[in-house]
Coordinates of C-alpha atoms in Angstrom, one line a residue:
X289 CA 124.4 262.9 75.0
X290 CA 124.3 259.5 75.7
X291 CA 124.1 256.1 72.9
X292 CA 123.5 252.7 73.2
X293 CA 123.1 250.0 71.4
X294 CA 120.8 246.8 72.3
X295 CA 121.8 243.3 71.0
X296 CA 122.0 240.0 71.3
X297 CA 118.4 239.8 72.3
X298 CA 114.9 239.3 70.7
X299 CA 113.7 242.9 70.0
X300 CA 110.1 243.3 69.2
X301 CA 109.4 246.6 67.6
X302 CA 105.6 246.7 67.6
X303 CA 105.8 248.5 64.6
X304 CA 102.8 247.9 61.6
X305 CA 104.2 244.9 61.0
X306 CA 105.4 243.1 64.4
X307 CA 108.7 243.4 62.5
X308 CA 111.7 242.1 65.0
X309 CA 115.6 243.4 64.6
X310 CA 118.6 242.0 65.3
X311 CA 119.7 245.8 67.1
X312 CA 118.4 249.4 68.7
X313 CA 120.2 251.8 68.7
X314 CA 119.6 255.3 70.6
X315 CA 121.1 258.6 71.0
X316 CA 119.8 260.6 73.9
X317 CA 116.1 260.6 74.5
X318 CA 115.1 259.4 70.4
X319 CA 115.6 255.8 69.2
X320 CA 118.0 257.0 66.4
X321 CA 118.3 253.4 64.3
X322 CA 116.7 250.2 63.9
X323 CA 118.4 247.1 62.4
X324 CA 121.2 244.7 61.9
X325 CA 123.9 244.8 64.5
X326 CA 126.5 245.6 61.8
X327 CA 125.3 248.5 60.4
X328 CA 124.1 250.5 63.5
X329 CA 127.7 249.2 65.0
X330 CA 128.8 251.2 62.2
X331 CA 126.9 253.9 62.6
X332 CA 127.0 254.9 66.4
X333 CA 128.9 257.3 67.9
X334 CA 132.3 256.4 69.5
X335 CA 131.0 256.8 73.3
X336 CA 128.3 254.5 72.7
X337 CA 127.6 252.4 75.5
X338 CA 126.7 248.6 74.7
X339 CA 123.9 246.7 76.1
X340 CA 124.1 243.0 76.2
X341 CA 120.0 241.6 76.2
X342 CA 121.9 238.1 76.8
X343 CA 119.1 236.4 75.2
X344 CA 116.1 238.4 77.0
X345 CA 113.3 240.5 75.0
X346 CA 113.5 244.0 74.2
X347 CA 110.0 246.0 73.6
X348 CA 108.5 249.3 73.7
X349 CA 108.0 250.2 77.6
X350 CA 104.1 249.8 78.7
X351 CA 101.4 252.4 78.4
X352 CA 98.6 252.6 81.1
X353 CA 95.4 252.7 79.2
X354 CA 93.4 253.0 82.3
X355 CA 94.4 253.8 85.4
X356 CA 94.3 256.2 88.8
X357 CA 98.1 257.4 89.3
X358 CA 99.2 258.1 91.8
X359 CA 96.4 255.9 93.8
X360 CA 99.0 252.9 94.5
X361 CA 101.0 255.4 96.2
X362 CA 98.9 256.7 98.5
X363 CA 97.8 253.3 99.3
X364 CA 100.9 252.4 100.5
X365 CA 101.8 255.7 102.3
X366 CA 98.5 256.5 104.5
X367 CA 95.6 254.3 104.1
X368 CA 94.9 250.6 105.7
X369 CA 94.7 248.1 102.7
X370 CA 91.7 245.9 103.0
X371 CA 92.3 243.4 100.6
X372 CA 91.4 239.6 100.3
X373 CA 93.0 236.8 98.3
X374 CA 94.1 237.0 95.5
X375 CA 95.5 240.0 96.0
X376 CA 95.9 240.6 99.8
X377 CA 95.7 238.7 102.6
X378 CA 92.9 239.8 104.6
X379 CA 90.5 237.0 105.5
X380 CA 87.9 238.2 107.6
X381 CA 86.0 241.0 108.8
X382 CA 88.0 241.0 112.3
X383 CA 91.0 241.2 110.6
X384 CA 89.6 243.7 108.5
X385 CA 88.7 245.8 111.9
X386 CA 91.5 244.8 113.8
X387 CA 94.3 246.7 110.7
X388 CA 91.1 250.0 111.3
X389 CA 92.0 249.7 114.8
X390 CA 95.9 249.6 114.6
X391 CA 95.7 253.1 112.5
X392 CA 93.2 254.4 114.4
X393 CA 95.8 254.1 117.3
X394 CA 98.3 255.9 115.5
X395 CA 96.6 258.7 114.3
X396 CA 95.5 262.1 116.1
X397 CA 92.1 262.0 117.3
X398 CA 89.8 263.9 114.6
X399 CA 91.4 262.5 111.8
X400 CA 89.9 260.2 109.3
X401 CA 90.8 256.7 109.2
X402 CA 90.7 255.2 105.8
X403 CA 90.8 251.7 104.9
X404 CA 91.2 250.8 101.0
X405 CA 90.1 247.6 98.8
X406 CA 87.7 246.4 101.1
X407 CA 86.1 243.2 99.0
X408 CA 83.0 242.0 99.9
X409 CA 82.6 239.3 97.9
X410 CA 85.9 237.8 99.1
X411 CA 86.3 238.1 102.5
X412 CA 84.6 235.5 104.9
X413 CA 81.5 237.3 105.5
X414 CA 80.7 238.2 102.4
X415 CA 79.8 241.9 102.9
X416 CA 80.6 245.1 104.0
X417 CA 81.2 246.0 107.0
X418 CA 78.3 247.8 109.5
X419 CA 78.4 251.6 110.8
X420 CA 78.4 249.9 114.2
X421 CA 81.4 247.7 113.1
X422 CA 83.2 251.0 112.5
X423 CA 81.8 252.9 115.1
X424 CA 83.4 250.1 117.5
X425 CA 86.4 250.8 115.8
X426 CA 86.9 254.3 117.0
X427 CA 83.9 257.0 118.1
X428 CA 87.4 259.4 117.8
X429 CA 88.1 259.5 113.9
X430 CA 86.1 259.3 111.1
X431 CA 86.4 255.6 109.8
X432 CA 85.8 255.6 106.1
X433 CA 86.1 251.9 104.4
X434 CA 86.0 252.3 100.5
X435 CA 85.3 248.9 98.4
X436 CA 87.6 247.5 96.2
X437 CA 85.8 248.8 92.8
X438 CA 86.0 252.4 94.4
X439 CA 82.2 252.7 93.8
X440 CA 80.8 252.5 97.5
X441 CA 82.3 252.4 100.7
X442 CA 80.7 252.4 104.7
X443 CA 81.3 255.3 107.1
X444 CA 81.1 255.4 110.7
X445 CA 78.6 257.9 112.7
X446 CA 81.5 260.3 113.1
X447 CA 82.0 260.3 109.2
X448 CA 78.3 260.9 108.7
X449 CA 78.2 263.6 110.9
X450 CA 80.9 265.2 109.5
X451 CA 79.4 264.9 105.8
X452 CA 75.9 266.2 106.9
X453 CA 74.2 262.7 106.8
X454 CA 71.6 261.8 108.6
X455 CA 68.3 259.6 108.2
X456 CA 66.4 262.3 106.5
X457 CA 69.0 262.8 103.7
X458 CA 67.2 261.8 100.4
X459 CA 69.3 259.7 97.8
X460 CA 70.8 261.8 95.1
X461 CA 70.8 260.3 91.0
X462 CA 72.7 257.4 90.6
X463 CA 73.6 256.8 94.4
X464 CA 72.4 256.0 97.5
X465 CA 72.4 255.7 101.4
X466 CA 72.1 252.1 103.1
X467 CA 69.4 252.4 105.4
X468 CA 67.9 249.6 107.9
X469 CA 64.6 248.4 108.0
X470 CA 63.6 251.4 110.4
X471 CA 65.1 254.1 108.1
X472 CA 68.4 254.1 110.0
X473 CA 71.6 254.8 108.2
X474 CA 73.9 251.3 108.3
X475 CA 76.5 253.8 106.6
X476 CA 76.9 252.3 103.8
X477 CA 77.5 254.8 100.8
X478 CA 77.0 253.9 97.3
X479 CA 77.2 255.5 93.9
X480 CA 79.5 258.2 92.7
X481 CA 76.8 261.0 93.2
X482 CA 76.8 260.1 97.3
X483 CA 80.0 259.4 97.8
X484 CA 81.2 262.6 96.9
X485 CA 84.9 263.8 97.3
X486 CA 85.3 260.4 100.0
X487 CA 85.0 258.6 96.8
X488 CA 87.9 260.8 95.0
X489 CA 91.4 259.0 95.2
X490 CA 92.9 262.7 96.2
X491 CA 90.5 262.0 99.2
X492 CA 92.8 263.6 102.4
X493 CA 95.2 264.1 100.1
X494 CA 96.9 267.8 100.6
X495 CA 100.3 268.7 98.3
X496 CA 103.2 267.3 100.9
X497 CA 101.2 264.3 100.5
X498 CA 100.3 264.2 96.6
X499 CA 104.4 264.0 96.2
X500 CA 104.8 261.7 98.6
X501 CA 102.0 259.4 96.5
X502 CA 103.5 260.2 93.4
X503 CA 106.9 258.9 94.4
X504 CA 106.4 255.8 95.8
X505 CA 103.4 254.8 92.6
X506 CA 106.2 256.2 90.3
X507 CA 108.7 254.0 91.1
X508 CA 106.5 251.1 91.3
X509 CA 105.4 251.4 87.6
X510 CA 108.9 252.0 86.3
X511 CA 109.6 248.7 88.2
X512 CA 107.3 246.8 85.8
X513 CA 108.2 248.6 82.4
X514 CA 105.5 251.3 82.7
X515 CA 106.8 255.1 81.8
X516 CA 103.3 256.4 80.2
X517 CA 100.7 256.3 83.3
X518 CA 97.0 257.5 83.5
X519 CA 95.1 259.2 85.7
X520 CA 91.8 258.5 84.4
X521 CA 89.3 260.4 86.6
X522 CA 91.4 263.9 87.1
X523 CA 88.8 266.2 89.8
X524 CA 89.8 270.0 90.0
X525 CA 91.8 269.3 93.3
X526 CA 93.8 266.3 91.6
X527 CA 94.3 268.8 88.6
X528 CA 95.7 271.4 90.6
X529 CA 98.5 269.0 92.8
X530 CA 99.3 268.1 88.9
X531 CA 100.1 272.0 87.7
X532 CA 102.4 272.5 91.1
X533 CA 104.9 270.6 89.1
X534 CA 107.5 273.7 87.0
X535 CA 107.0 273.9 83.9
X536 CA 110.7 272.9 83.3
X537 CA 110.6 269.7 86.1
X538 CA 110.7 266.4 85.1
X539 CA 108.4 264.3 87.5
X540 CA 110.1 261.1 86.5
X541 CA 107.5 259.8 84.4
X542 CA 104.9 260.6 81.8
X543 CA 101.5 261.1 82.5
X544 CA 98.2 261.8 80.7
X545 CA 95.2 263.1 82.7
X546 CA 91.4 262.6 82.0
X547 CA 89.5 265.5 83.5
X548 CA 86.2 264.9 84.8
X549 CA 84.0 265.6 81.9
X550 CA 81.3 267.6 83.5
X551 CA 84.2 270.6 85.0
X552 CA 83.7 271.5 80.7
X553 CA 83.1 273.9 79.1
X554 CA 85.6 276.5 80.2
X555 CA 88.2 274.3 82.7
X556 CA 91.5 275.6 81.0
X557 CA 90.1 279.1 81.3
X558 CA 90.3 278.6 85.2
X559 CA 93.3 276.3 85.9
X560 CA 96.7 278.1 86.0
X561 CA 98.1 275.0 83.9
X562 CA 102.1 274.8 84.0
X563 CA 102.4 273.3 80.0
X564 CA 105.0 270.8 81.4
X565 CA 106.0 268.6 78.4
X566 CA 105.0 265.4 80.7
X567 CA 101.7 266.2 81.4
X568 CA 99.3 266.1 78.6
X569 CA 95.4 266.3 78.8
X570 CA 93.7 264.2 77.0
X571 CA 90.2 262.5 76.7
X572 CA 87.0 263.8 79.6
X573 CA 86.1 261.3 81.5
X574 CA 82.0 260.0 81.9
X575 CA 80.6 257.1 83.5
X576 CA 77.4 255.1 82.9
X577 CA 77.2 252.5 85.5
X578 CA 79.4 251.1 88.5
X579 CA 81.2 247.6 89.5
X580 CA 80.1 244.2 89.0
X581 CA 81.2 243.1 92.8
X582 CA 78.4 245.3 93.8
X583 CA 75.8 244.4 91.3
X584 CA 75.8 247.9 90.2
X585 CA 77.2 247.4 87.1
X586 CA 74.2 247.9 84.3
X587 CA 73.5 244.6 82.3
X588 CA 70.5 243.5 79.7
X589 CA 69.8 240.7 81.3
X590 CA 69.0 240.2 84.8
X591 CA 72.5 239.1 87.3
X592 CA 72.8 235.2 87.5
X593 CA 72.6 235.2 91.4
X594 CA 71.1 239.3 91.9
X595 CA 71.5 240.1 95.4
X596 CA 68.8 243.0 94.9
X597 CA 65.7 242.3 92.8
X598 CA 64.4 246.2 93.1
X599 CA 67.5 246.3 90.5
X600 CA 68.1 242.5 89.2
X601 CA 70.2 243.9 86.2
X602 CA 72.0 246.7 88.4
X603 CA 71.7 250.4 87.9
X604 CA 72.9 253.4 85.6
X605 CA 74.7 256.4 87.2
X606 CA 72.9 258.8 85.2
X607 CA 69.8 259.1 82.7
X608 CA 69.9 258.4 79.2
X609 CA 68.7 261.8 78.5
X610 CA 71.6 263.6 80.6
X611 CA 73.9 260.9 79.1
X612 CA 73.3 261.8 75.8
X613 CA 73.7 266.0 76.6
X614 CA 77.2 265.3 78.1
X615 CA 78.3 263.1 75.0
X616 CA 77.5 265.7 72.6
X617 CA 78.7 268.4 75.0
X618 CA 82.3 267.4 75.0
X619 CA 82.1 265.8 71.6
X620 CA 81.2 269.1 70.4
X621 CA 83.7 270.8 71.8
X622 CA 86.3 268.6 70.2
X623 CA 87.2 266.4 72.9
X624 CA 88.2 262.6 72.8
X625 CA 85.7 260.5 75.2
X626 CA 86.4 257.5 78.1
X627 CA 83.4 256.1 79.3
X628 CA 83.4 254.1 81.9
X629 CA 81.1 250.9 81.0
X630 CA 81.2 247.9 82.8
X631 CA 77.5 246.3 81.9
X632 CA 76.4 245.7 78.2
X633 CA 73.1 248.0 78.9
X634 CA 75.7 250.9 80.2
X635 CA 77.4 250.7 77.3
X636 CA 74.7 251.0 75.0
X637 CA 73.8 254.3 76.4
X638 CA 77.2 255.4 75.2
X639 CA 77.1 253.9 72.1
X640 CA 74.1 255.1 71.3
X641 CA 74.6 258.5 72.6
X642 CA 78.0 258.3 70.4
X643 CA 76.0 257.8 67.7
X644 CA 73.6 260.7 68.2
X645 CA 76.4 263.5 68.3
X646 CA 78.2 262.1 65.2
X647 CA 74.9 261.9 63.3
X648 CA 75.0 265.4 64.1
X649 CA 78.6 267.0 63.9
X650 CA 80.4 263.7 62.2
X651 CA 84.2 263.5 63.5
X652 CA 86.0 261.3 61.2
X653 CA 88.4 260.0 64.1
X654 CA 87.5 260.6 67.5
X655 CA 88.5 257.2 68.9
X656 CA 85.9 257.8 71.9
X657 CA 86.5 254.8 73.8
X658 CA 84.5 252.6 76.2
X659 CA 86.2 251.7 79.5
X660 CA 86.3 248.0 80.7
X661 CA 83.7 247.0 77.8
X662 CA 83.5 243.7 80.3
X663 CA 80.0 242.0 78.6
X664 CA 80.1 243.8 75.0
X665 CA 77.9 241.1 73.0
X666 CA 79.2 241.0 69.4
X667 CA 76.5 242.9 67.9
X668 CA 77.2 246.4 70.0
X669 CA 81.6 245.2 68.8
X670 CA 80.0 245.2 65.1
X671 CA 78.1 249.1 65.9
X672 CA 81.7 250.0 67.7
X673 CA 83.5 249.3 64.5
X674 CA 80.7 251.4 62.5
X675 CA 81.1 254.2 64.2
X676 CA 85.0 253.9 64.7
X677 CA 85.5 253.6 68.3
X678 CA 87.5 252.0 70.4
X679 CA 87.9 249.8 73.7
X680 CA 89.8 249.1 77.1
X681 CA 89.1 245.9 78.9
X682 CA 89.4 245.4 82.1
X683 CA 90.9 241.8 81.7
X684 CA 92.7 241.6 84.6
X685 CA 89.2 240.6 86.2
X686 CA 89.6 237.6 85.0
X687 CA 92.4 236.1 87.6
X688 CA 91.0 238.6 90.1
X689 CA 86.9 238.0 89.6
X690 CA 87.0 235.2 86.9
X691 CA 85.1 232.8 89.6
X692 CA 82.9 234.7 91.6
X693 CA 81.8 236.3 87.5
X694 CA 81.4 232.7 86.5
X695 CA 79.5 231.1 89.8
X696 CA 77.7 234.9 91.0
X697 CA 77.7 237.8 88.7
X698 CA 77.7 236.6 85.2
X699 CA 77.6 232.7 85.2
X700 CA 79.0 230.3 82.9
X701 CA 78.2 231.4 79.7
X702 CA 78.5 235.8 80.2
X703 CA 81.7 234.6 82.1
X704 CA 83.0 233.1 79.1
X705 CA 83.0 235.9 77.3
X706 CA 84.3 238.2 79.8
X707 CA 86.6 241.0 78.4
X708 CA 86.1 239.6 74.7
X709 CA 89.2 241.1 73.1
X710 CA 88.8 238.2 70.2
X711 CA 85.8 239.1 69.3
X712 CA 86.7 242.4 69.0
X713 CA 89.7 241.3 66.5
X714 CA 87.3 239.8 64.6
X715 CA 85.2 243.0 63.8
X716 CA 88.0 245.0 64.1
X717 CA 87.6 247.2 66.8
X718 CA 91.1 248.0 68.2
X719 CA 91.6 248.0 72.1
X720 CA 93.6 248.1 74.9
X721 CA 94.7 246.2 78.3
X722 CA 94.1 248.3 81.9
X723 CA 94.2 246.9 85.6
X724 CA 92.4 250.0 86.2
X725 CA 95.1 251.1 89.0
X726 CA 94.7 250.6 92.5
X727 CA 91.8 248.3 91.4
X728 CA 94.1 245.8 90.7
X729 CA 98.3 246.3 90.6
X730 CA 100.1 247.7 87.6
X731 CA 101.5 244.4 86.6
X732 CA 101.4 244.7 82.5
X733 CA 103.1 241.2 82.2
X734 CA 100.6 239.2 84.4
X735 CA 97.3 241.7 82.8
X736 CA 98.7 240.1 79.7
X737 CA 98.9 236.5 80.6
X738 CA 95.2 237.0 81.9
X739 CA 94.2 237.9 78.4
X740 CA 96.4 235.1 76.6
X741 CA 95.2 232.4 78.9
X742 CA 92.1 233.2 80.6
X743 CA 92.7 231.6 83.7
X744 CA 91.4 232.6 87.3
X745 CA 92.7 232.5 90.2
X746 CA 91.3 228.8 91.2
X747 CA 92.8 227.9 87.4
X748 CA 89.4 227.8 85.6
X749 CA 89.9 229.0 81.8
X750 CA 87.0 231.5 80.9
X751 CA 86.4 231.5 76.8
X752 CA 89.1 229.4 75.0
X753 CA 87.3 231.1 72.1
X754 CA 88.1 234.8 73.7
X755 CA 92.0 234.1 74.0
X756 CA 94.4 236.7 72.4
X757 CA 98.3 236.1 71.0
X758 CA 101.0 237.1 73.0
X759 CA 102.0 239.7 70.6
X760 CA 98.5 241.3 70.8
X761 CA 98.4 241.5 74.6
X762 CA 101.7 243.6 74.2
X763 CA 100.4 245.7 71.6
X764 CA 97.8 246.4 73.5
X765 CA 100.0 248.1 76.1
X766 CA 102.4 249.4 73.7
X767 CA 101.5 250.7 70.8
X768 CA 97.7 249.7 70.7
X769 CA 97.5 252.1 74.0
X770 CA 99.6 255.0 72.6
X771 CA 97.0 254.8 69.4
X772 CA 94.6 255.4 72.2
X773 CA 95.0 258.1 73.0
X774 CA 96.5 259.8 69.7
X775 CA 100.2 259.5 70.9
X776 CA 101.3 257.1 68.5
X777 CA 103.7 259.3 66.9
X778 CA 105.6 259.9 69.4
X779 CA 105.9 256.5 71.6
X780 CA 104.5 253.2 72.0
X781 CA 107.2 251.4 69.2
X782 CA 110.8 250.6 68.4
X783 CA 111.0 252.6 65.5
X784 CA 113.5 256.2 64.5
X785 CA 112.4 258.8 66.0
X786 CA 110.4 258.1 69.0
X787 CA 111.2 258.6 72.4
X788 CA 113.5 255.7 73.7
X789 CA 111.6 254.1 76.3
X790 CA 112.0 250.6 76.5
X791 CA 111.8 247.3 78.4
X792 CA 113.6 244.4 78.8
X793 CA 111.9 241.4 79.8
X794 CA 113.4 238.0 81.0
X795 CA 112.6 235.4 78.6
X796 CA 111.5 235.1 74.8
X797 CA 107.6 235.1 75.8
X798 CA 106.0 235.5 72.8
X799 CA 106.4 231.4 71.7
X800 CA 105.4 230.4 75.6
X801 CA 102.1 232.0 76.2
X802 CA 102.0 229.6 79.5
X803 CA 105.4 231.5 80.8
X804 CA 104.0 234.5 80.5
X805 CA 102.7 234.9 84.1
X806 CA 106.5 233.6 85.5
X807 CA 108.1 236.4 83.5
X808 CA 109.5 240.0 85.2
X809 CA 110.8 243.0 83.7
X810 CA 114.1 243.0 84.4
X811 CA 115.0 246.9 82.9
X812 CA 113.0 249.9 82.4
X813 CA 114.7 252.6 79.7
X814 CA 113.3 256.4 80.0
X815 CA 113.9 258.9 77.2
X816 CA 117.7 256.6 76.6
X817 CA 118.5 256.3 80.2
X818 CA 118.4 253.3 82.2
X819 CA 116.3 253.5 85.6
X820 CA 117.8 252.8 88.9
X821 CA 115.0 252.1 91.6

């Protein structure tokens, strides 16, 4: 069983009272002691191995609060990424065609072509691309292009055809069909509800595959400190890949899965489910509205440049009425909720419906939680706190977004308050930090510094007044993000007993807020051992 001690460093526990120690010390997968370098030298076995921080920061290993693993991986394994500065470098819509038509090349006639984090409002254009745009890619493959936000995409006439849409398909709830002038289909597809399985990240994704994926996004999180990942919107199909793991296998990291919350009542009475000790289900999954890059987020108050004025404050995915039924469904049944709630109107139909099934079966902690929370106005962070839920912003939009929210979406003074994690300090609401995973890149140490200091990516600070410590934008993925989702207990600390995963970052951050972004992790610790990548 394997020991070691961690000195000669600034150790942040994260523990009730941000207490720091001089020394850790673990013995297989627990942290066993925390204190002065002395006494746990004292105390540790006589094979203990000793690890010299040399000045760095030691703190509990990141949690995803929100994110879609193993996405990133199968990103990087089989689809074409699409993306624009900041993130990628694709400038232009030829560009854009040109990567379509390199894959398209390479791959067996018949098969689909997909192309991944297509932005609209960053590349030149500024829009999506046309069915004829794809159709001049190939007429051989189905070319499916899915937006950056996940919530619409554009399919060429070999795509349609092979989904069964044509002109005279009628728009479902919450999505729709982009259709010319003439009634013609430009193949654009937006909503959940249309998209269908193309808009699942398991989309073309059989089992060889799935493992493949999971690989190549595992190792990436453990390369930035991350050993507790999410995969926030868990279909049947995405479910199953997950139970083909042995009960007795250890994928390499941890993972809690969301189902989808309408596959309730009755999912575990159907899935063959493997009760590996790193997979744990946790909170159903609902949405209200959809992305702020498409103006399909749902605000109050009308966009600040609306590209649409049929829907000048964006839509909702799904009634109020059928809202309200699914809340109290799952509440009922005893589950935790994540909502997804980008606009401040979407998230008043959750808090709302919230409020409705605790009038009627109360549930003294439930911790449902609204995902991204980007424009909660103070007065719906006062109701949260009433009613004891909880948050996860999306703050990472601020490097990525912070500009076009500020000059398109949101302007100047919505902007400013985009991803208010201060206010909700102030009426104590407790929350978490996402990149909501492939939206943007797991990078826990740069989601931080865009919640500490606000900046975009042209270096425009959004809200002095919404700025967080250092020391809360760790929490936040540390122990604030194990609270979350009721694993507290067991990880998300430097404190006896818990599991022993750890990070070690670079630099002492917490007294330079302005390093933050500069800073790497430099060693990830799983359950005691050290990970080689």
């Amino acid at each position: 069983m394997t020991a070691t001690l961690y000195y000669n460093g600034t150790i942040l526990t994260m523990d009730e009272t941000n207490s720091q120690a001089e020394s850790v010390l673990t013995v297989g997968d627990r942290i066993h002691s925390v204190g002065d370098e002395a006494t746990l030298r004292a105390e540790m076995p006589g094979n203990t191995q000793l690890h010299d921080l040399q000045g760095q920061t030691l703190i509990p290993a990141f949690i995803d609060p929100h994110g879609h693993f193993p996405d990133p991986g199968f990103i990087a394994l089989f689809r074409v990424d699409l993306s624009s500065p900041p993130r990628g470098d694709c400038m232009d819509m030829a560009a854009a065609l040109d990567r379509l038509r390199a894959k398209a090349a390479e791959t067996p006639k018949g098969e689909w072509v997909m192309g991944v984090l297509f932005d609209n409002t960053a590349i030149a254009e500024g829009r999506m691309p046309t069915r004829a745009e794809l159709d001049s890619v190939s007429t051989d493959h189905p070319v499916w292009v899915l937006h950056a936000s996940g919530h619409n995409g554009v399919a060429n006439s070999f795509a349609l055809s092979l989904r069964g849409i044509s002109r005279n398909t009628p728009d479902p709830v919450g999505g729709r069909y982009g259709r010319s002038e003439d009634g013609n289909l430009t193949g654009l597809i937006e909503g959940l509800s249309a998209m269908g399985e193309m808009g699942d990240t398991d989309f073309l994704i059989d089992r060889k595959r799935f493992w493949e994926g999971f690989a190549a996004c595992r190792d990436e999180y453990l390369a930035h400190g991350v050993t507790y990942a999410q995969n926030a919107w868990s279909s049947r199909v995405m479910l199953e890949h997950f139970a083909s793991l042995g009960r007795d296998e250890d994928p390499g990291i941890d993972l809690m899965l969301l189902p989808i919350g309408e596959l309730e009542p009755g999912l575990m009475d159907t899935l063959d489910w493997p009760g590996n000790p790193h997979l744990t289900l946790g909170p159903r999954k609902l949405f209200t509205d959809g992305a702020f890059q498409l103006q399909t987020a749902f605000l109050s108050k009308p966009y600040y440049q609306p590209i649409d004025m049929r829907h000048p404050c964006g839509m909702s995915y799904v009634s109020e009425e059928e809202h309200r039924r699914e809340v109290k469904k799952l509440h009922d049944l005893g589950h935790q909720i994540h909502c997804h709630c980008n606009g401040d109107a979407g998230a008043d139909m959750f808090i709302e419906a919230v409020a409705a099934a605790l009038a009627d079966n109360p549930r003294p902690d439930h911790r449902h939680t609204i995902i991204h929370g980007q424009t909660l106005r103070d007065d719906q962070l006062e109701r949260m706190a009433e009613l004891g839920m909880t948050v996860s912003f999306f703050s990472a939009h601020i490097h990525f977004w912070g500009d076009r929210h500020y000059n398109t979406f949101l302007g100047p003074e919505r902007a400013n308050r985009l991803s208010p994690a201060a206010s909700a300090e102030r009426y104590g609401v407790r929350y978490t930090l996402h990149n909501d995973a492939s939206v943007t890149p797991t990078r826990p140490l740069h989601l931080a510094h865009c919640a500490v200091n606000r900046t975009t990516s042209n270096g425009r600070v959004l809200g002095d007044e919404q700025k967080i410590s250092v020391l809360s934008a760790l929490r936040a993925q540390t122990i604030d993000a194990a609270w979350q989702v009721f694993q507290e207990d067991h990880r998300g600390s430097i404190e006896p007993g818990k599991i022993a995963d750890l990070a070690v970052l670079s630099g002492n951050l917490v007294d330079a807020p302005e390093r933050l972004a500069g800073l790497k992790v430099t060693t990830t610790v799983r359950k005691g051992e050290v990970i080689s990548l």
